[in-house]
Structure formats: C-alpha cells, structure tokens
XYZ file of C-alpha atoms in Angstrom:
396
model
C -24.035 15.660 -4.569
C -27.368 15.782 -3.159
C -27.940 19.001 -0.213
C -29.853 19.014 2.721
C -30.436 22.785 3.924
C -30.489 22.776 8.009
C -31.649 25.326 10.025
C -30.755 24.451 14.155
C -33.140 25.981 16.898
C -31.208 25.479 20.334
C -27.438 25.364 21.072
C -27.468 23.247 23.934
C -25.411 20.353 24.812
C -27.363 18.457 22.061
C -27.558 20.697 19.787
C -23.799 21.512 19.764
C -22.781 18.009 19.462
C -25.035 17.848 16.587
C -23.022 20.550 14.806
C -19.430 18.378 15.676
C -21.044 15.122 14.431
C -21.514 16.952 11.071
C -18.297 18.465 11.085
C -16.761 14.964 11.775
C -19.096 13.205 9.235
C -18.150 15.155 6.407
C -16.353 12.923 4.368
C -18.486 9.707 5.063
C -21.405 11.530 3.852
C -19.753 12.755 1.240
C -19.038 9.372 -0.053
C -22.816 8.793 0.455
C -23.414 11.730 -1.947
C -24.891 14.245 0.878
C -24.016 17.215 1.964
C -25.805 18.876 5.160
C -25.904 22.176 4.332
C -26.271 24.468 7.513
C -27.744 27.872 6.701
C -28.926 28.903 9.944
C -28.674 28.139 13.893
C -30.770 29.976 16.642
C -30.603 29.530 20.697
C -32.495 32.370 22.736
C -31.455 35.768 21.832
C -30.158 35.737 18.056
C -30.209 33.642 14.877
C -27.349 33.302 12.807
C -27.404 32.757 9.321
C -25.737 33.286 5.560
C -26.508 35.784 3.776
C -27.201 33.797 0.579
C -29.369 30.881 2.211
C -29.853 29.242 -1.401
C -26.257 28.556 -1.997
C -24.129 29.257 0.798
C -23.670 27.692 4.482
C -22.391 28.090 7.845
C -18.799 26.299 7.229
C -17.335 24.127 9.172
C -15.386 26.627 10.992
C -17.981 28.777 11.720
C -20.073 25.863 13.294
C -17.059 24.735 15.301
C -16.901 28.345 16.949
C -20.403 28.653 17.530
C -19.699 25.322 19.279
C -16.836 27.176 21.042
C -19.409 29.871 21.684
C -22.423 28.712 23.156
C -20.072 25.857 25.342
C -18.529 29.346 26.950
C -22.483 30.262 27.687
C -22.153 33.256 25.447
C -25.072 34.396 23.238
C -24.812 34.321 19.299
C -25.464 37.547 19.305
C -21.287 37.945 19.776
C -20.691 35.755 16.703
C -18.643 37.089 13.974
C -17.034 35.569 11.196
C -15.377 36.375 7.411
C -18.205 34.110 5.941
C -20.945 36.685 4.948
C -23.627 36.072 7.755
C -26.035 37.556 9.491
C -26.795 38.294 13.250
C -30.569 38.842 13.934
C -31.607 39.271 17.678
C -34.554 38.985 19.678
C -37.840 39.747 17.708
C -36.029 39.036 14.424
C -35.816 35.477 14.655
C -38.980 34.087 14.089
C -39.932 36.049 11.191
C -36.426 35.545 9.610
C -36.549 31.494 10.109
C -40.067 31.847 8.406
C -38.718 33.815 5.623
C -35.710 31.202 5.224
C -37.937 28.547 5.369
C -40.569 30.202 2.418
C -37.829 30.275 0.052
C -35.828 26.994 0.534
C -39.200 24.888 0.750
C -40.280 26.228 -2.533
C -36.484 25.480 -3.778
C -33.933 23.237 -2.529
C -36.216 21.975 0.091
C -35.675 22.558 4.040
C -35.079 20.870 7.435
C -35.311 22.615 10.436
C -33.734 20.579 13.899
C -35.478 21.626 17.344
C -32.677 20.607 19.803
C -34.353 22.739 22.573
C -36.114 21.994 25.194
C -38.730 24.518 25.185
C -42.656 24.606 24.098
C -41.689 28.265 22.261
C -40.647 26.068 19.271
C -43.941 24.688 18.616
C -45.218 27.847 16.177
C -42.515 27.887 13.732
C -42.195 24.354 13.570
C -45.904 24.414 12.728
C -45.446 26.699 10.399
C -42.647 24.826 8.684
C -44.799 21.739 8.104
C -47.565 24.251 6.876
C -44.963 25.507 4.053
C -43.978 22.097 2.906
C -40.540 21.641 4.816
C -39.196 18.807 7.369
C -39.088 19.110 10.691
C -36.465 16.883 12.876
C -36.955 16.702 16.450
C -35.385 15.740 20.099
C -37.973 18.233 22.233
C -40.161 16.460 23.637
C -42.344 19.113 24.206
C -43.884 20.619 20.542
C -45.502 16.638 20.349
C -46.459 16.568 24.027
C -48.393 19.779 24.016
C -52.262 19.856 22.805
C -54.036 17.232 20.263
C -54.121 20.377 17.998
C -50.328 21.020 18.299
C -49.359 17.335 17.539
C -52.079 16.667 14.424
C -50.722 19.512 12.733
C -47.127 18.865 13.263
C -47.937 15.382 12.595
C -49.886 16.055 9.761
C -47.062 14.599 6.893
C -45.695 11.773 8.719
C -43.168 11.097 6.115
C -41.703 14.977 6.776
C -41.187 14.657 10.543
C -38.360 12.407 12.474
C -38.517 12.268 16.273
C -36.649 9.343 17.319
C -34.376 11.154 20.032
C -37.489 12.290 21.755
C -38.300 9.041 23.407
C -35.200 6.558 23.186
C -32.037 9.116 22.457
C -30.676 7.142 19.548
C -32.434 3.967 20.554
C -34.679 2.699 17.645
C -38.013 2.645 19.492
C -40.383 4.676 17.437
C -39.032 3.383 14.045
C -39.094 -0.129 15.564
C -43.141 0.733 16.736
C -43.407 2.490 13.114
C -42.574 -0.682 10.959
C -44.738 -3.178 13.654
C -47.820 -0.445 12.867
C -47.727 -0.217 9.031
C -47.269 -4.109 8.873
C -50.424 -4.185 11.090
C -48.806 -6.051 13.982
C -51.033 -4.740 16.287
C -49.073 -3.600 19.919
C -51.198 -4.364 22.564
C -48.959 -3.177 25.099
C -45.767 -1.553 25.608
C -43.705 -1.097 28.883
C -40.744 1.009 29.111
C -37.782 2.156 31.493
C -37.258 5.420 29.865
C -34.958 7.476 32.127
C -31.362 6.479 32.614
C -31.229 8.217 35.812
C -34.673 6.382 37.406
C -33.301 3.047 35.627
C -29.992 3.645 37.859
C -31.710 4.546 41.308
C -34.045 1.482 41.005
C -30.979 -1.151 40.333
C -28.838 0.409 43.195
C -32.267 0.209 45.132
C -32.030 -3.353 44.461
C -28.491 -3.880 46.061
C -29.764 -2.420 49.319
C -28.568 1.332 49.259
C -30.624 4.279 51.075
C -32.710 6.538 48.320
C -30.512 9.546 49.664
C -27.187 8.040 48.960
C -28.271 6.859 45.268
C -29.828 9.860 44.093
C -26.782 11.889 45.513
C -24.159 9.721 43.506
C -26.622 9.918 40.495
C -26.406 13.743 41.101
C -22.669 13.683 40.726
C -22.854 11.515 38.340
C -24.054 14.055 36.127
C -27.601 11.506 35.536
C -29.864 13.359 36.611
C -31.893 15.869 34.447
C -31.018 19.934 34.449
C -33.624 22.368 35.546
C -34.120 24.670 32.879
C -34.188 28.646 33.748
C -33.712 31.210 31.092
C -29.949 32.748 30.819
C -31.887 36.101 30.520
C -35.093 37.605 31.641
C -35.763 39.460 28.395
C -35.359 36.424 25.851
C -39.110 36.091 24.451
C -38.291 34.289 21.673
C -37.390 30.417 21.633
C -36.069 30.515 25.392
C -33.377 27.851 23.815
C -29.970 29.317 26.145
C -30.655 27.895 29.594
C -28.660 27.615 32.739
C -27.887 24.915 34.133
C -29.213 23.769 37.802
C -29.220 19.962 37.942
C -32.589 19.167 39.968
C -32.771 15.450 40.529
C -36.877 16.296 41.225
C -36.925 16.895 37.452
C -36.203 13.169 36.949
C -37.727 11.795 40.684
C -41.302 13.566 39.589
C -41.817 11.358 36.823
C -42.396 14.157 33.855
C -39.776 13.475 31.723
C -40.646 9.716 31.449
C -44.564 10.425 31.543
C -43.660 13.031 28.279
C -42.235 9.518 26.775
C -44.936 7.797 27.457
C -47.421 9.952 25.595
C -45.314 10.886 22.540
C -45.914 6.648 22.144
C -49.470 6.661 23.337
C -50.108 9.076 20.617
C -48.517 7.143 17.819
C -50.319 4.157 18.914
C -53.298 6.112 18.704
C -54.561 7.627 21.912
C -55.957 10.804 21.751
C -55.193 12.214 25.149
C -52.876 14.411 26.737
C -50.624 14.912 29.437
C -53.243 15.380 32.196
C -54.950 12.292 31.454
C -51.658 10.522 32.845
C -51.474 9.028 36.506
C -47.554 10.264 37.107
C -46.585 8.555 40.050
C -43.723 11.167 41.896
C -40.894 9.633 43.772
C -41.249 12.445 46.259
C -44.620 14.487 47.697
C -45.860 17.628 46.843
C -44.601 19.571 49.710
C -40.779 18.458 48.861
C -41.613 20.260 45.142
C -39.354 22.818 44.215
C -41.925 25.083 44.686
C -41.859 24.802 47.974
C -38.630 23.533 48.887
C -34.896 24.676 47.276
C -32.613 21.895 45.679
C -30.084 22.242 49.185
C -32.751 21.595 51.445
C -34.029 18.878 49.255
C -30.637 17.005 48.971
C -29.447 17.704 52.732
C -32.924 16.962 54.232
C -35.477 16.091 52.223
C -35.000 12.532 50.123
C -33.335 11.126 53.394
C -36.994 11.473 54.594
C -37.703 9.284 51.617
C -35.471 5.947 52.549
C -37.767 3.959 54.845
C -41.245 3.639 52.676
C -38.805 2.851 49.275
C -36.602 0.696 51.407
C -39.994 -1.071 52.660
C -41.164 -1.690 48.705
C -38.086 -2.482 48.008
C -38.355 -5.463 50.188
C -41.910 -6.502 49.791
C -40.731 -6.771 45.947
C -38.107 -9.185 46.730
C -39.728 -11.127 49.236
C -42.060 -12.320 46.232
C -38.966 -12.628 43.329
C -39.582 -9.257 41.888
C -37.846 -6.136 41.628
C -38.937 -2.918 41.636
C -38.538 -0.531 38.287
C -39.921 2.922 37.247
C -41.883 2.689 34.112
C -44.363 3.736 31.559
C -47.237 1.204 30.940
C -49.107 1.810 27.530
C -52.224 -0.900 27.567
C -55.200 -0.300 25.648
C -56.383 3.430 26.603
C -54.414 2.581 29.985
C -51.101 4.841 30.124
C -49.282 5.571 33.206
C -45.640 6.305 34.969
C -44.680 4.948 37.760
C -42.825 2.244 40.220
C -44.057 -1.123 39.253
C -42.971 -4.643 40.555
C -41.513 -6.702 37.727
C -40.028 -10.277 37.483
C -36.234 -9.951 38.316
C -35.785 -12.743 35.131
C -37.129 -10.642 32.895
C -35.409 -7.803 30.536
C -36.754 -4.918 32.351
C -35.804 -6.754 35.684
C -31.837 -7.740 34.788
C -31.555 -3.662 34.096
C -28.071 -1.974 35.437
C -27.313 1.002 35.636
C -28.607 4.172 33.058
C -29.647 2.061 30.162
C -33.206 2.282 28.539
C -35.251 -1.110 28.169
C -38.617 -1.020 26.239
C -40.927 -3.946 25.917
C -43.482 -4.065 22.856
C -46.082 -6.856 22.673
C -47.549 -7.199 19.577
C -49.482 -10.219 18.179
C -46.078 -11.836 16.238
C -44.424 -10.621 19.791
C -46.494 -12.135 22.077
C -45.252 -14.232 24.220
C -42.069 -13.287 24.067
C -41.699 -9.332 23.808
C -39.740 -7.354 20.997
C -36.617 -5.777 23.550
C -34.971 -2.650 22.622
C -31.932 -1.859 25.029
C -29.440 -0.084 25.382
C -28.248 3.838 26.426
C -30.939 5.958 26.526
C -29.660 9.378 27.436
C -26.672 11.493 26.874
C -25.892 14.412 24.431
C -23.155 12.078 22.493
C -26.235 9.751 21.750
C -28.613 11.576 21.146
C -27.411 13.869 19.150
C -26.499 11.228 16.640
C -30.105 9.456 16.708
C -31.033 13.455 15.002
C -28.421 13.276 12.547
C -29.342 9.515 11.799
C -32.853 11.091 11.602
C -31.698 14.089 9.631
C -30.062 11.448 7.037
C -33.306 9.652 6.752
C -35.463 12.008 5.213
C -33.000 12.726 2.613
C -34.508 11.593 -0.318
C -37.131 14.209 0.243
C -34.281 16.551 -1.715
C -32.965 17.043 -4.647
C-alpha cells in the first residue's frame, strides 16, 4: 500500500470538506493501493499533528472532529484526542511544519495542501519546494503574488498541483498543460470564471435591475466572503476567518482578475497583478473602504441599475449579450464586461457555471470548451484531492 503523508494549512469550508472526502474515500483508494496519510492540519492559531509523523496519522476520527471543530468556529488549539498528538500554537507552527516537512521529504516523501486563502502561506510553501516536497494548492494567492514568489514555487512543475485555483474541479489548467507540452500553441483564451458574475450577467439578460440580482445572489450564498481574521493576535497563517459575505469582493473583479493571471503566467507572461486593467462593477467611492456592506446593499448598487440596464440593451440591440470575463491574447490580459455572441458557449451561460474558451492552432476555429460548476467547497475540494491523487507516484 503506497502512503501519501499530508500536511493541511487552512480549515475552512474547503479545507474541511477535503478532510470528509478522505474519510469517505477510504476504501476506494484503498483498492487503488493509496493511503493519504494525514500527519498534520493548521488554520490560524495552532497546528495539530502526531507525535510520530513517520508512521502514524491523524485517524479518521480525529479528522472528523476537527471537522466538527473548526465548522463550530473554534480554534485547534481546543483539540484533544487519545491518538498521541500534538497542539502547537501561534509562533510554533511554522517552524514545526518546516521540521515535519525536513524529515518526511528526506523519507517517505511529503505533500503539504494550502486550502487558505491567505498570502501568509507563501514562505513555507516555498520552503517546502526548496526541501524537495509537493505542494497542492486552491489559494490563489502564493501564485498571484510576485514573479519571484511564483518561479520559485513553480520551480518543479511536476511537484506542484493547482487546478482548484482557477476552475474549482474544472480541468482547465491540466487541459492548457497537455495543449502546451504538445506545442499547440493557445493564442487566446477567454473565460467566465466567477459563478456569482456568470449568474448576475444571465439574470441581466432576462431584464432584472442589478440591485435585485446581486441581492438574490447574496442570499443565495454566491457571492464571495470577505475575509477578516477571527483574532487580532493570529500572526501566523491568518487561515480562521469570519465570515462577512461582501458581494464587492466578487462585483470588483479581483477574484476573476487573480484567475486570469495564474493562466497568463502558465502561458508565459511575466507580469503581475498591477499590469491588469480590472474593470469594477461598481466605483471607487462605493468601495468598502468608504462605504459599509448595509449601505452598499440598501443604497448603493440600486444607483448602479440604469448605466448596466443601458449596456445591457445596446448588447442586445446588436445580437450579443453581455458577460464578465478574462481575455488572455498575446501580452493582452484583462477582466471585465465584454459583449459576446448570444450563440456562442460563453453567450448560452445560466446561472453559476464556469465557461472557458482556449484557441489554439488544432482549436481554431472552433474553441476547446470547458464547462461546467466552477465554485463551491463540495467541488473544489475534490479537484485538490483529485490533485493530491495525481502526484502520487512521486512516493513510495
């Protein structure tokens, strides 16, 4: 039976469907001749981890109440369990990860998930890939920070998995992967990358008011969380958040423009997230610096409805439709409303699913179309396990 050692870094909704998906896997991988063996998980305050991180693992029951746990919005710090583990808070964390991961790379061999969604992972996932382990990723943010950051966590391509950062468990960068190392060259890719923007542009189409749509997205549960710390003094990975869904977060455009570069850069481009023209669904003065969430939802998008309503309109008035996208052309990449044929793939979209487009010279005329749902912690959280399971003959 071959064993993966798995070290988690963020307990989120992701991450903690992660942990059930292995539970409930066990016996289908099992028949595959794999075992995922977790030896350590982390959110903001504490690491847990076994004692003996060469032969023993979190079981099953353990991982199901740190599910139980961290869905409560308690810290690991109050885990306990009859499994010989260890509790490390605060400052501990990072050098204990880096001690695990020392040991295991030089042994058995080590992958170590980011499921946050915070930039704090970046330096001991860099220092992973400096000792020789794999890395296994659905932050965006550790391959959307600098050129430096990306080339060295980049740096073994056949030790890091990111499909969930772009696509959830879509099959977009393994799809761009195999068109790149046949040398099918992709001249340009366009992409609805946000279930909640793909929704408020199709109910746009049917007439409704910006206000109403973004409200039912809202309720919906679509639209992306703003992040804040649970507590003021975590320093370390800043992976417990709570919750305070922001439609702005989605209506600004970041989440899709962080898409759109963590393809730029595997096609190539050596730019970052400045460089990008990130067209914002609302202006400046409505940000959440200077406005609260309330006001936003009570007064502020209602302001909105008359200038989309009027592109709206234009848009069909020539046979289009409008959708938010990401445009990758040459050096040319930017986010942002864009009038598309209503025939086409990224025109016929409903509702929250993900369409991308990739032209390449065998997919010319006719585009290779990936579709299908793009968000959610169900789905994405198996696109890392799927990635987890693809790097296992890395191990012995």
């Amino acid at each position: 039976m071959k064993s993966v050692a798995v070290i988690l870094m963020g307990c989120g909704g992701v991450g903690r469907q992660l942990l059930q998906h292995i539970i409930s896997c066990r016996t289908f991988h099992a028949s595959q001749g794999v075992r995922l063996r977790v030896v350590g998980v982390a959110d903001s305050k504490s690491l847990v981890s076994v004692m003996d991180f060469f032969t023993n693992e979190l079981d099953d029951h353990c991982l199901a109440e740190i599910c139980h746990l961290k869905s409560n919005n308690s810290s690991l710090s109050a885990f306990s369990s009859s499994v010989p583990c260890e509790v490390f808070s605060d400052a501990e964390t990072i050098p204990k990860i880096t001690e695990i991961a020392g040991h295991l790379v030089r042994s058995t061999g080590l992958v170590v998930v980011d499921c946050s969604a915070s930039s704090d992972t970046i330096g001991i996932l860099k220092k992973v890939v400096e000792l020789g382990g794999c890395i296994v990723l659905a932050n965006k943010k550790p391959l959307t920070s600098s050129m430096e950051d990306y080339d060295n966590l980049v740096l073994h391509p056949r030790r890091i998995r990111h499909e969930s950062t772009v696509g959830a468990g879509l099959p977009v960068i393994v799809s761009i992967n195999r068109l790149l190392s046949s040398e099918d060259t992709i001249h340009r890719i366009v992409g609805s990358l946000s279930g909640t923007l793909g929704y408020v542009m199709s109910e746009l189409e049917e007439g409704k008011p910006l206000s109403q749509v973004v409200k039912t997205a809202k309720s919906l549960g679509y639209t992306e969380p703003e992040c804040s710390c649970a507590s003021p003094t975590a320093r370390v990975f800043n992976l417990n958040y709570l919750i305070i869904p922001d439609p702005r977060d989605d209506l600004g455009g970041m989440d899709v423009a962080r898409k759109a570069l963590i393809i730029a850069r595997l096609l190539g481009q050596r730019i970052d997230l400045g460089s990008l023209k990130i067209e914002s669904l609302y202006p400046q003065e409505m940000g959440p610096e200077a406005m609260t969430v309330d006001k936003f939802m009570a007064n502020g998008v209602a302001q909105l409805d008359n200038h989309i309503a009027e592109r709206v309109k234009k848009a069909a008035s020539k046979g289009n439709v409008l959708r938010y996208v990401c445009v990758i052309e040459g050096s040319r990449c930017e986010v942002g409303i864009q009038e598309l044929p209503k025939d086409s793939a990224l025109g016929r979209l409903k509702g929250s699913d993900n369409v991308v487009e990739i032209y390449s010279r065998c997919y010319n005329e006719q585009p290779l179309v990936i579709q299908g749902a793009g968000a959610g912690n169900d789905t994405t959280a198996a696109g890392v396990l799927a990635d987890i399971l693809d790097i296992q003959d890395l191990f012995t």
